[in-house]
Short mmCIF file of C-alpha atoms in Angstrom, two decimals:
data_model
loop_
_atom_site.label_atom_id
_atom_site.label_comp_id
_atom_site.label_asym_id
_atom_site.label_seq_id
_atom_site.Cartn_x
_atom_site.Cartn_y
_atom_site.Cartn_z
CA UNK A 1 -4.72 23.45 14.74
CA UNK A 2 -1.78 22.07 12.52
CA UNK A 3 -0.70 18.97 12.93
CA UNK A 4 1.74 17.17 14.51
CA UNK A 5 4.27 14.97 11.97
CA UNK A 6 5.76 11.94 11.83
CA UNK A 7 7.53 11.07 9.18
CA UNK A 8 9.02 7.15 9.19
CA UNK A 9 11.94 6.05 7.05
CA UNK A 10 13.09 2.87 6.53
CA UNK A 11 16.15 1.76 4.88
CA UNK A 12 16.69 -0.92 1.94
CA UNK A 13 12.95 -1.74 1.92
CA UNK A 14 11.24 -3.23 -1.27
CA UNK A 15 7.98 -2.59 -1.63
CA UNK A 16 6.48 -6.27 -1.84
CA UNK A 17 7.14 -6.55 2.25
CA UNK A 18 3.43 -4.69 2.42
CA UNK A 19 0.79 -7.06 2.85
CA UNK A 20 -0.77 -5.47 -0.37
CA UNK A 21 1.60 -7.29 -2.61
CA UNK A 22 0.93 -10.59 -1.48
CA UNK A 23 4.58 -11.77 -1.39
CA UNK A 24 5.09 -12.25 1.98
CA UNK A 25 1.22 -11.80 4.12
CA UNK A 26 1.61 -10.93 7.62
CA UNK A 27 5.11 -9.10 7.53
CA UNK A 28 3.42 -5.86 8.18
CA UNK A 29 -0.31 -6.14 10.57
CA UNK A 30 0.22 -2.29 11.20
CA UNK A 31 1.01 -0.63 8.07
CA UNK A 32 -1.17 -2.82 6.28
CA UNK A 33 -4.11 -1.64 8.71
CA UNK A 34 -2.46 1.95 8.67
CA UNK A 35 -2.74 2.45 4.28
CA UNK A 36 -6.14 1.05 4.82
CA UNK A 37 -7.97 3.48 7.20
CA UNK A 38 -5.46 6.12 5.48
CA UNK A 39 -3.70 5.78 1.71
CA UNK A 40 -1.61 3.19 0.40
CA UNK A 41 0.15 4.36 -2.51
CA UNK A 42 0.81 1.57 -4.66
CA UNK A 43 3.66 2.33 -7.14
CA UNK A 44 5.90 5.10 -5.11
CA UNK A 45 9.22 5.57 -6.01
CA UNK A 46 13.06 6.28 -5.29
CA UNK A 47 14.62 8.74 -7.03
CA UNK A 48 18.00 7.85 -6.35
CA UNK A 49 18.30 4.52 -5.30
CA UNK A 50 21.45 5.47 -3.15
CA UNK A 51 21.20 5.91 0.79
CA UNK A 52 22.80 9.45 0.95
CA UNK A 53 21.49 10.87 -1.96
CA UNK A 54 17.85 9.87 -1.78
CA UNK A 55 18.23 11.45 1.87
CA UNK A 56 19.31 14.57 0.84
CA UNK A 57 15.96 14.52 -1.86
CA UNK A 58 13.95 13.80 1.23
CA UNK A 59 15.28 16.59 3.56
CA UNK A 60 15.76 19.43 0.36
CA UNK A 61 12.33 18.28 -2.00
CA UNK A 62 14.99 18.63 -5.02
CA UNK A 63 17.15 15.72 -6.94
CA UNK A 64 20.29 14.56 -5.72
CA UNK A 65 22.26 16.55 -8.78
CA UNK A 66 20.35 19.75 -7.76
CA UNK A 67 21.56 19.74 -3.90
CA UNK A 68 25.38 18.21 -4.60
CA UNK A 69 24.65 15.26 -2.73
CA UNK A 70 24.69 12.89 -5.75
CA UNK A 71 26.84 9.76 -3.91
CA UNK A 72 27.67 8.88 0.04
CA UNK A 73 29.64 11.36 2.11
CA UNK A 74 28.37 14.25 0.65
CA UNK A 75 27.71 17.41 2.68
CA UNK A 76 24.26 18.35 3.02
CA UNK A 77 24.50 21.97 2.01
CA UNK A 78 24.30 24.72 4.90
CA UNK A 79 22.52 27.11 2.71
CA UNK A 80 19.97 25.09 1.35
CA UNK A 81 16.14 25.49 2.10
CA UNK A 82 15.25 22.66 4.15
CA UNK A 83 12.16 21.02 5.21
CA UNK A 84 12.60 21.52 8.54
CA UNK A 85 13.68 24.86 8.15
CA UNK A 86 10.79 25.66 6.52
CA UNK A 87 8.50 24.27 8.62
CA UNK A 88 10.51 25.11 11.74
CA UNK A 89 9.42 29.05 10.02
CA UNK A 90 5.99 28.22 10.51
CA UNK A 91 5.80 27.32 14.45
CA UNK A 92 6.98 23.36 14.40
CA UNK A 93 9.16 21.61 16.84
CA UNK A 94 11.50 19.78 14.70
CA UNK A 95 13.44 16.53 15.89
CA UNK A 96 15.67 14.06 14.44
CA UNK A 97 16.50 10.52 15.19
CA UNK A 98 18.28 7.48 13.98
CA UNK A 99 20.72 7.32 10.67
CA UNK A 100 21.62 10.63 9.13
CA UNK A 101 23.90 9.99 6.18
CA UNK A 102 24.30 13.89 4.99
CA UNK A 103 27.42 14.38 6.74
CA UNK A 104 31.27 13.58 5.54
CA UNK A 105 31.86 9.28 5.83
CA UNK A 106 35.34 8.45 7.42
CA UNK A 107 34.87 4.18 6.55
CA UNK A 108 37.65 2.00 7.98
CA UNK A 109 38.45 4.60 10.58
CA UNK A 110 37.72 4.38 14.18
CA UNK A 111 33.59 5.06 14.30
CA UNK A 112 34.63 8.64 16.17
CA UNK A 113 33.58 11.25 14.02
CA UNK A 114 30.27 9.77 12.96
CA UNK A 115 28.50 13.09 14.97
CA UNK A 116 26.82 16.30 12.98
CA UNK A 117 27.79 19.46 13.64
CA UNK A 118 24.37 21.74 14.32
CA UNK A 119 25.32 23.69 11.14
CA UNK A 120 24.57 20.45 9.30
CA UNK A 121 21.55 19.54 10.60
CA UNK A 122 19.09 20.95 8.02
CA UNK A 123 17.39 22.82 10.39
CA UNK A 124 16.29 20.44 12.77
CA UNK A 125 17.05 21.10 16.61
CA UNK A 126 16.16 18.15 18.68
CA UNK A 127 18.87 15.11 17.53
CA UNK A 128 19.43 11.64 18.19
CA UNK A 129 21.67 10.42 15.25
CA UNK A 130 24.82 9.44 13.86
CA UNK A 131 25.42 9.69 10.02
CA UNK A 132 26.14 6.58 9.31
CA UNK A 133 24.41 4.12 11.69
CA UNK A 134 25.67 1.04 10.04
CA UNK A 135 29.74 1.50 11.09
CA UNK A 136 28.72 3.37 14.75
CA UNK A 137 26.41 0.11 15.73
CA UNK A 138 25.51 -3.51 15.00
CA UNK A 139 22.11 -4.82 15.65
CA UNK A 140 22.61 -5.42 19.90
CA UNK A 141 25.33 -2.35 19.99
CA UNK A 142 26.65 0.66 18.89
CA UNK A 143 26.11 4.13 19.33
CA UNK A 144 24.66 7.54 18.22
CA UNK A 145 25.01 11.53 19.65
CA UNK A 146 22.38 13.76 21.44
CA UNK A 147 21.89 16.96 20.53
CA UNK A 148 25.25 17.63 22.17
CA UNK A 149 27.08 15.82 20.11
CA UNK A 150 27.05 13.35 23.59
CA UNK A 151 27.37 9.35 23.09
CA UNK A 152 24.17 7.30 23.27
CA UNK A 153 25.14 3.83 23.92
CA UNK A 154 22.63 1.52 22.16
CA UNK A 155 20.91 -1.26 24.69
CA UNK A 156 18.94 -4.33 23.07
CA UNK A 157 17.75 -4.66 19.36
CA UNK A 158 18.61 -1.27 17.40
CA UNK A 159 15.62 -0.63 15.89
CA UNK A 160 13.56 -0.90 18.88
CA UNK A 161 16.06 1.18 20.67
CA UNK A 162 15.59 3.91 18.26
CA UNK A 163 11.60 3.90 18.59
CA UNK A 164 11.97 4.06 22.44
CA UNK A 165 13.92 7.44 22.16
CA UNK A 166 11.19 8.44 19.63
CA UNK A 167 8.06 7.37 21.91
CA UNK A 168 10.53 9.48 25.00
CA UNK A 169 10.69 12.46 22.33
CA UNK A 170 7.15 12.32 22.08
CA UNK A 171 6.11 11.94 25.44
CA UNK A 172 7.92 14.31 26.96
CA UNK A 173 7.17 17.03 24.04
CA UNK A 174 5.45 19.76 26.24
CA UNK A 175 5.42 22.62 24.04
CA UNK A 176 2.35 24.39 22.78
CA UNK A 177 4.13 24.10 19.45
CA UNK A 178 3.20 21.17 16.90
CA UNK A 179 6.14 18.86 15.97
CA UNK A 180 7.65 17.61 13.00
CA UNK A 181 9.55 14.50 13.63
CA UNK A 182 11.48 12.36 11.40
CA UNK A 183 12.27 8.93 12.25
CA UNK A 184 15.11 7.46 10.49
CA UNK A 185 15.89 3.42 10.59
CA UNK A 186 18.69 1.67 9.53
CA UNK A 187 16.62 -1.52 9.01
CA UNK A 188 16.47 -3.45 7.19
CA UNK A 189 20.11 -2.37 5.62
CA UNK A 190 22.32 -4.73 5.55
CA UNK A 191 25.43 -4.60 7.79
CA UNK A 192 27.63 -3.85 6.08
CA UNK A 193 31.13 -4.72 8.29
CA UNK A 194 29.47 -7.90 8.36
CA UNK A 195 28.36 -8.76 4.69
CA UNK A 196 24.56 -9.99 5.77
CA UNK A 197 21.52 -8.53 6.86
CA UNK A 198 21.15 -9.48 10.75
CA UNK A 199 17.64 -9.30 12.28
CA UNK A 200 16.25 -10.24 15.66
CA UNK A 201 17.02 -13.05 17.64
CA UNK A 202 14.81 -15.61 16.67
CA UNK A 203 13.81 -14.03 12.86
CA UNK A 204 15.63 -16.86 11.52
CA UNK A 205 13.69 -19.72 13.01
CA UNK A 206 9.61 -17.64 12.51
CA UNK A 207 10.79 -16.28 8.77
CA UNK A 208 12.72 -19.81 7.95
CA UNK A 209 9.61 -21.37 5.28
CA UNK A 210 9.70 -17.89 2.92
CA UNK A 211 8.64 -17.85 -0.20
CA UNK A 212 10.78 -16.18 -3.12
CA UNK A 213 9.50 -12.95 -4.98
CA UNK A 214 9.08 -13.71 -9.06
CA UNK A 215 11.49 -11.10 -9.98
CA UNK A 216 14.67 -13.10 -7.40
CA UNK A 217 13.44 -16.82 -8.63
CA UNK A 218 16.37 -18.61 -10.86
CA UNK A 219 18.80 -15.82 -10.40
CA UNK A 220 22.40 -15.16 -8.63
CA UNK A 221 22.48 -13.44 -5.44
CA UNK A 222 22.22 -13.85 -2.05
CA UNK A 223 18.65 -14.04 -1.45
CA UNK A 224 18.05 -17.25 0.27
CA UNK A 225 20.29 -16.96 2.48
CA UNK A 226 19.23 -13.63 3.81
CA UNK A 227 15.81 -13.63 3.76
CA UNK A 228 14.75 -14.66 6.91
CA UNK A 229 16.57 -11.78 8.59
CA UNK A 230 15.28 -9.37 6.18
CA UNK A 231 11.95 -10.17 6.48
CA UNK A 232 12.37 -10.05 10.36
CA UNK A 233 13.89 -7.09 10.27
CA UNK A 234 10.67 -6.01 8.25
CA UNK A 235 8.29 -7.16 11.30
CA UNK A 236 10.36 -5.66 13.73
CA UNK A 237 9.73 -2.12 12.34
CA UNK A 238 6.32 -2.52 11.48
CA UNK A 239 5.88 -3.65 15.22
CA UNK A 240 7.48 -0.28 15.64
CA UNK A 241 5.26 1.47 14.03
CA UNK A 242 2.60 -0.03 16.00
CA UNK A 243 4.43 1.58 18.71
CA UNK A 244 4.29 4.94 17.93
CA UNK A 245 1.29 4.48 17.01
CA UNK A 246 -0.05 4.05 20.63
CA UNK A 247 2.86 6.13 22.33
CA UNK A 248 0.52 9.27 20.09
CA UNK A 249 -2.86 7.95 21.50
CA UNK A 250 -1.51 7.47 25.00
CA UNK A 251 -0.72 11.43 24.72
CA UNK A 252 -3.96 11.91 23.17
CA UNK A 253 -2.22 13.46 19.76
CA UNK A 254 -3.11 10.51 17.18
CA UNK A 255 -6.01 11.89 15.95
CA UNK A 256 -4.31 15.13 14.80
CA UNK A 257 -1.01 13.44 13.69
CA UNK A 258 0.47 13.10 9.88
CA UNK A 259 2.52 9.81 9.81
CA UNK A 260 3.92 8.78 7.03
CA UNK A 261 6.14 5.46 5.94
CA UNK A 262 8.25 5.26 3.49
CA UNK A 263 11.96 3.67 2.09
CA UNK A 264 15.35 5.38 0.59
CA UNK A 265 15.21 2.65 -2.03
CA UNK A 266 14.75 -1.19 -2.09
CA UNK A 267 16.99 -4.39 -2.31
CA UNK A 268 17.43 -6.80 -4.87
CA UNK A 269 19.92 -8.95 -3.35
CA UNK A 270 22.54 -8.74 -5.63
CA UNK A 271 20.50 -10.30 -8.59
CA UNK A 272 20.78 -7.39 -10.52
CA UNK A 273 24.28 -6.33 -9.86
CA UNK A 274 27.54 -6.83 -7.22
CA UNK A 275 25.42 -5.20 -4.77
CA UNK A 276 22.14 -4.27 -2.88
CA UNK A 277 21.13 -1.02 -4.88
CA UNK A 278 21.86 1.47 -7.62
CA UNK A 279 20.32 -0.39 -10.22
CA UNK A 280 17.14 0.44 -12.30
CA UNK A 281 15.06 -2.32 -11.75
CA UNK A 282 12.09 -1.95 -9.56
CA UNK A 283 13.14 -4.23 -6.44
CA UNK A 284 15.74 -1.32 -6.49
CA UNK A 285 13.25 1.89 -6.73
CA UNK A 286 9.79 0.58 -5.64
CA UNK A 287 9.71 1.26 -2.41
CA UNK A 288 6.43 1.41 0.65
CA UNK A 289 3.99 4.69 0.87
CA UNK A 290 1.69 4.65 3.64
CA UNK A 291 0.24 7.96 4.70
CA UNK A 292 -2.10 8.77 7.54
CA UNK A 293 -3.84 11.30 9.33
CA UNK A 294 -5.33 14.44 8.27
CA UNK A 295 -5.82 14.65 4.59
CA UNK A 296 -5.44 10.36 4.10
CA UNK A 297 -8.52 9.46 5.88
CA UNK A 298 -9.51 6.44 4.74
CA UNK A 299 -9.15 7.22 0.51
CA UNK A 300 -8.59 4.40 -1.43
CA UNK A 301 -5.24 2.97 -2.77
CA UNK A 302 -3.83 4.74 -4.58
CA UNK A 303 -1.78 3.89 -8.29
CA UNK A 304 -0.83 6.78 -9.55
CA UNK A 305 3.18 6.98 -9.91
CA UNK A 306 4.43 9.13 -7.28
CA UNK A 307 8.42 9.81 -5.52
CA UNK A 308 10.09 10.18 -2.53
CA UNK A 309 9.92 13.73 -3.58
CA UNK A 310 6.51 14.22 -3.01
CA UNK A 311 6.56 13.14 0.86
CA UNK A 312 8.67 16.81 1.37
CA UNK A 313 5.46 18.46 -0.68
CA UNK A 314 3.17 16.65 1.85
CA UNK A 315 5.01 17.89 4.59
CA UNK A 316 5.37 21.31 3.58
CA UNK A 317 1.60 21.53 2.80
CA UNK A 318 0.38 20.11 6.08
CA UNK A 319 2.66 22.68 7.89
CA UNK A 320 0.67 25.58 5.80
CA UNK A 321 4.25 26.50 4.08
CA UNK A 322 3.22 27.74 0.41
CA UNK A 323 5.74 25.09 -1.72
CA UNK A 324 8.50 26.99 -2.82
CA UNK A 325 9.92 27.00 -6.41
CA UNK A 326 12.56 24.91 -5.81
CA UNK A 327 10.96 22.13 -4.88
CA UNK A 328 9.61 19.10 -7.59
CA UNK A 329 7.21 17.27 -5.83
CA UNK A 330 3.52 17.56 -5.18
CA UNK A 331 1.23 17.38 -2.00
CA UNK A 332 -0.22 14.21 -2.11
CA UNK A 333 -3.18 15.06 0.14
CA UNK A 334 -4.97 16.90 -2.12
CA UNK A 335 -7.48 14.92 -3.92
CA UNK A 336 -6.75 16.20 -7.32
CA UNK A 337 -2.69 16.17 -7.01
CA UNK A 338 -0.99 16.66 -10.57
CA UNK A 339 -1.01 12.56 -12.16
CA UNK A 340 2.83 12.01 -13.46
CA UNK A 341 3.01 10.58 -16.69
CA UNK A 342 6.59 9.43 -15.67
CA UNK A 343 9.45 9.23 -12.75
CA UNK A 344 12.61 10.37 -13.81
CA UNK A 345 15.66 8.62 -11.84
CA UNK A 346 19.10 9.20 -11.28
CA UNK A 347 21.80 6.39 -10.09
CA UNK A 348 25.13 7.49 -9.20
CA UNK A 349 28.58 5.15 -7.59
CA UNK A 350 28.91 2.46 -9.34
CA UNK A 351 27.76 3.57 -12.74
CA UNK A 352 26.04 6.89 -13.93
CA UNK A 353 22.70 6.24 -14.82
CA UNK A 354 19.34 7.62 -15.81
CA UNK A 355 16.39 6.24 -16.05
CA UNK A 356 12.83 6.73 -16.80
CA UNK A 357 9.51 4.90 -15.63
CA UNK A 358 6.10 4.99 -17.03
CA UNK A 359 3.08 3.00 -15.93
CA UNK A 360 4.18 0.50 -19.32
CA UNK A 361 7.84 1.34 -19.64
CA UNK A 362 10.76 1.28 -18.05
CA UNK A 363 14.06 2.66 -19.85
CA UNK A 364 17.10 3.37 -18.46
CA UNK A 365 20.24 4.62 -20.15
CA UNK A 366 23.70 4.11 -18.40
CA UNK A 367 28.04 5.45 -18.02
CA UNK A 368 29.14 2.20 -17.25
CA UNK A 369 33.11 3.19 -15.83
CA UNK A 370 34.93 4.40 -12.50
CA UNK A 371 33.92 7.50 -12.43
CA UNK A 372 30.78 7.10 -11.01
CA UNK A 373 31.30 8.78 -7.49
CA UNK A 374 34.02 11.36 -9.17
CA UNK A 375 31.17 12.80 -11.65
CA UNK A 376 27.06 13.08 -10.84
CA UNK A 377 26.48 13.18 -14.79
CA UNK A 378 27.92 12.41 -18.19
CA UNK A 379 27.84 13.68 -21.47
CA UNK A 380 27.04 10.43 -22.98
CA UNK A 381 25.04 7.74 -22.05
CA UNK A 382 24.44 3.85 -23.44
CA UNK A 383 20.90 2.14 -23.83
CA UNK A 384 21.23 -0.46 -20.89
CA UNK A 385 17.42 -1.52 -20.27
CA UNK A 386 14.21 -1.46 -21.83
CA UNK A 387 10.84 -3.37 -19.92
CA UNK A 388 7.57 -3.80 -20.45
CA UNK A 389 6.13 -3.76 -17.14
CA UNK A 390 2.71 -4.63 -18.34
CA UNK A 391 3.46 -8.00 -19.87
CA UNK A 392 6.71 -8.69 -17.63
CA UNK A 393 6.42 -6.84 -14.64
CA UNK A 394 9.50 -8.66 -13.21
CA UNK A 395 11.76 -7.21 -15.65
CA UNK A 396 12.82 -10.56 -17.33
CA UNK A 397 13.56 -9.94 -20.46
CA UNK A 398 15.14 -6.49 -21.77
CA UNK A 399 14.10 -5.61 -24.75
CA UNK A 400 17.02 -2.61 -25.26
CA UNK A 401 17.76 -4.23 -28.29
CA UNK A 402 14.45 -5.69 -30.38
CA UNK A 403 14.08 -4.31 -33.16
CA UNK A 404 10.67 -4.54 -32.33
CA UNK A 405 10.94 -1.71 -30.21
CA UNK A 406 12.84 0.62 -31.48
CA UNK A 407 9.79 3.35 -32.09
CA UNK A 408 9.00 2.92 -28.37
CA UNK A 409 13.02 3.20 -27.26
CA UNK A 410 12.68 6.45 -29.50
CA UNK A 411 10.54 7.81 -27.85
CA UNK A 412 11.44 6.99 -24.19
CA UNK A 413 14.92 9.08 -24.88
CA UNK A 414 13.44 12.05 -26.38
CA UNK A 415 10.92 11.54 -22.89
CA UNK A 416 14.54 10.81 -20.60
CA UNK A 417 16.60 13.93 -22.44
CA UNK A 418 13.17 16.20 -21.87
CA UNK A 419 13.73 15.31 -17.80
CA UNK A 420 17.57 15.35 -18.09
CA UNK A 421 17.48 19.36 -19.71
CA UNK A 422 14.35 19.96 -17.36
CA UNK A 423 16.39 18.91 -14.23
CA UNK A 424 19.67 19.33 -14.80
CA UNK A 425 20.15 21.96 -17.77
CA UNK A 426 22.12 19.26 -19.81
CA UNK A 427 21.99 17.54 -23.41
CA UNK A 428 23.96 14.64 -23.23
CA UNK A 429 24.17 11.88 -26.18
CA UNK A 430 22.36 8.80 -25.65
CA UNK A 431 23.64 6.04 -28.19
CA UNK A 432 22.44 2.40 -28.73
CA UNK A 433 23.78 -0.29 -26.52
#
């Protein structure tokens, strides 16, 4: 029998909220327990540390360049092979809730609008979404559209409004059919009307004694401030989880359920730039992994580098759909899965930017102007960044321009232009800083 799917997304989530990390213990009880009788994968990665685009990687298994939707407000393309479609072909219910973001953005207009027509869907039928969440809905309000395109009004805390029309999706699923369902938070995004991140009632007061990750400590941004709510909003989905957890016992479908948890990209807090994202650094592109059912019982963490590309591999293989061509990732359930020797990144908006990341390394070239969301490449690129993860694994000192390094910055470009050609058929000109 195949299995049911969940898949759980998160938004704006570093990886160091898992108890694994040791930053912040006791932030997540379920996951933690969840990549422990399952898989924990311990350095997974965004490809596109933008909300839209690393969507569209999630719901196509391709980059963000390959599908058009390298910035915000793209159009998820009608004709392209989705994962639902796909597994949709092979006898799956498919259902979507929460924030879409693969549909035109209309900011600073009335929030009408913010509904998907069924062409632009990608396939799936059930839907409870609006594409962008955070300008149809604060924290205690707001909205999203059924799969008439009807107004759901939003009653208590977001998040847990969202999971209740998830645990109602699954409890009343009564078709012989397995289901693939993919449940999409805004949390914990900032909002971003509002300027702050804006958990729970009472996350202030429980997450007010935090303690400060290594790679925030000493620098500008906006951390301290913010990081009670963001860590509440943290708890709040991992007590989420927990729920969906035991909505699939109750109905007696746990045991043959794939779930797995992951991020769009992570957070910094404006440390690393103006803003929350589209940076290099890892607080910006390590994000969680937890996978569990059949295939991820009980294995062992695991540290091989790995993308948000892989998780529509995973799917596909766990729905018995042979991966197509097109599609970059890997199925991570099978013991043996092909070891990367590197993740290749693209960051698009504010800057163009490429980057590559090896267990050691971490080098990322850059086209630092305004035509970021006009162009998704460039024919020239500046050094920007050079770490070495292994002796400073919070990226605190770049090393783009030590002479020291110049053998190893050699050969990290010939590595980056080798990913560039292989992905997007281009030789741009990389030139020192």
């Amino acid at each position: 029998m195949k299995p049911n799917i969940v898949v759980i997304l998160s938004d704006q989530q570093r990886w160091d909220t898992l108890g694994n990390a040791q930053v912040w213990p006791g932030i997540t009880p379920n996951l933690d327990r969840l990549g422990e009788d399952g898989t924990l994968f311990e350095n997974c990665f965004s490809i596109q540390p933008v909300c839209g685009p690393a969507r569209a990687c999630l719901q196509s298994g391709r980059y963000a360049t390959e599908t058009g939707n390298y910035k915000n407000g793209c159009i998820f393309p009608e004709q392209c092979d989705s994962v639902a479609k796909y597994v949709k072909d092979a006898g799956y219910d498919t259902a979507y809730i929460g924030k879409w973001h693969l549909y035109e953005e209309n900011v600073g207009k009335e929030p009408e609008g913010y509904d998907v027509p069924i062409a632009n869907r990608a396939g799936y039928d059930f839907w409870q979404a609006a594409n962008v969440l955070e300008w149809t809905s604060h924290a205690y309000d707001g909205f999203l559209y059924d799969t008439d395109n009807t107004k759901i009004e939003i009653e208590g805390y977001r998040a847990d409004f969202i999971t209740d029309l998830a645990r109602k999706y699954i409890q009343n699923h009564s078709s012989e059919k397995p289901f693939y369902l993919f449940l999409s938070f805004l949390e914990p995004h900032h909002q971003n009307d509002r300027h702050c991140f804006t958990g729970p009632d009472g996350c202030r007061e429980a997450y007010s004694d935090f303690s400060v990750p290594e790679d925030l400590k000493g620098k500008d941004g906006d951390y301290m401030e913010n990081l009670p709510d963001y860590l509440g909003m943290c708890s709040n989905l991992d007590s989420n989880v927990g729920r969906i957890e035991q909505t699939l016992k109750e109905k007696g479908l746990w045991d043959n359920t794939l779930l797995l948890y992951s991020s769009d990209h992570g957070c910094p807090f404006r440390t690393r730039n103006s803003e929350y994202k589209r940076s290099c650094h890892e607080a910006s592109i390590h994000v969680p992994l937890v996978a569990h059912g059949p295939g991820f019982e009980k294995k062992e963490n695991c540290s091989h580098l790995v993308t948000l590309l892989d998780i529509p591999a995973t799917v596909l293989h766990a729905a018995g759909v042979p991966l197509p061509a097109s599609y970059r990732g890997v199925p991570l359930q099978e013991a043996s899965f092909k070891k990367q020797d590197n993740v290749f990144v693209q960051i698009s908006e504010d800057l163009i930017g490429r980057c590559l990341r090896t267990e050691k390394w971490k080098y990322c070239v850059v086209y630092d102007n305004d035509e970021g969301y006009e162009k998704p490449a460039s024919d020239i690129y500046y050094e920007a960044f050079l770490y070495d993860l292994e002796n400073d694994p919070h990226e605190n000192r770049n090393l783009v321009q030590d002479p020291a390094c110049a053998e190893v910055r050699e050969s990290l470009k010939k590595q980056l232009l080798d990913k560039i050609w292989e992905v997007e058929h281009a030789k741009p000109e990389i030139r020192p800083l």
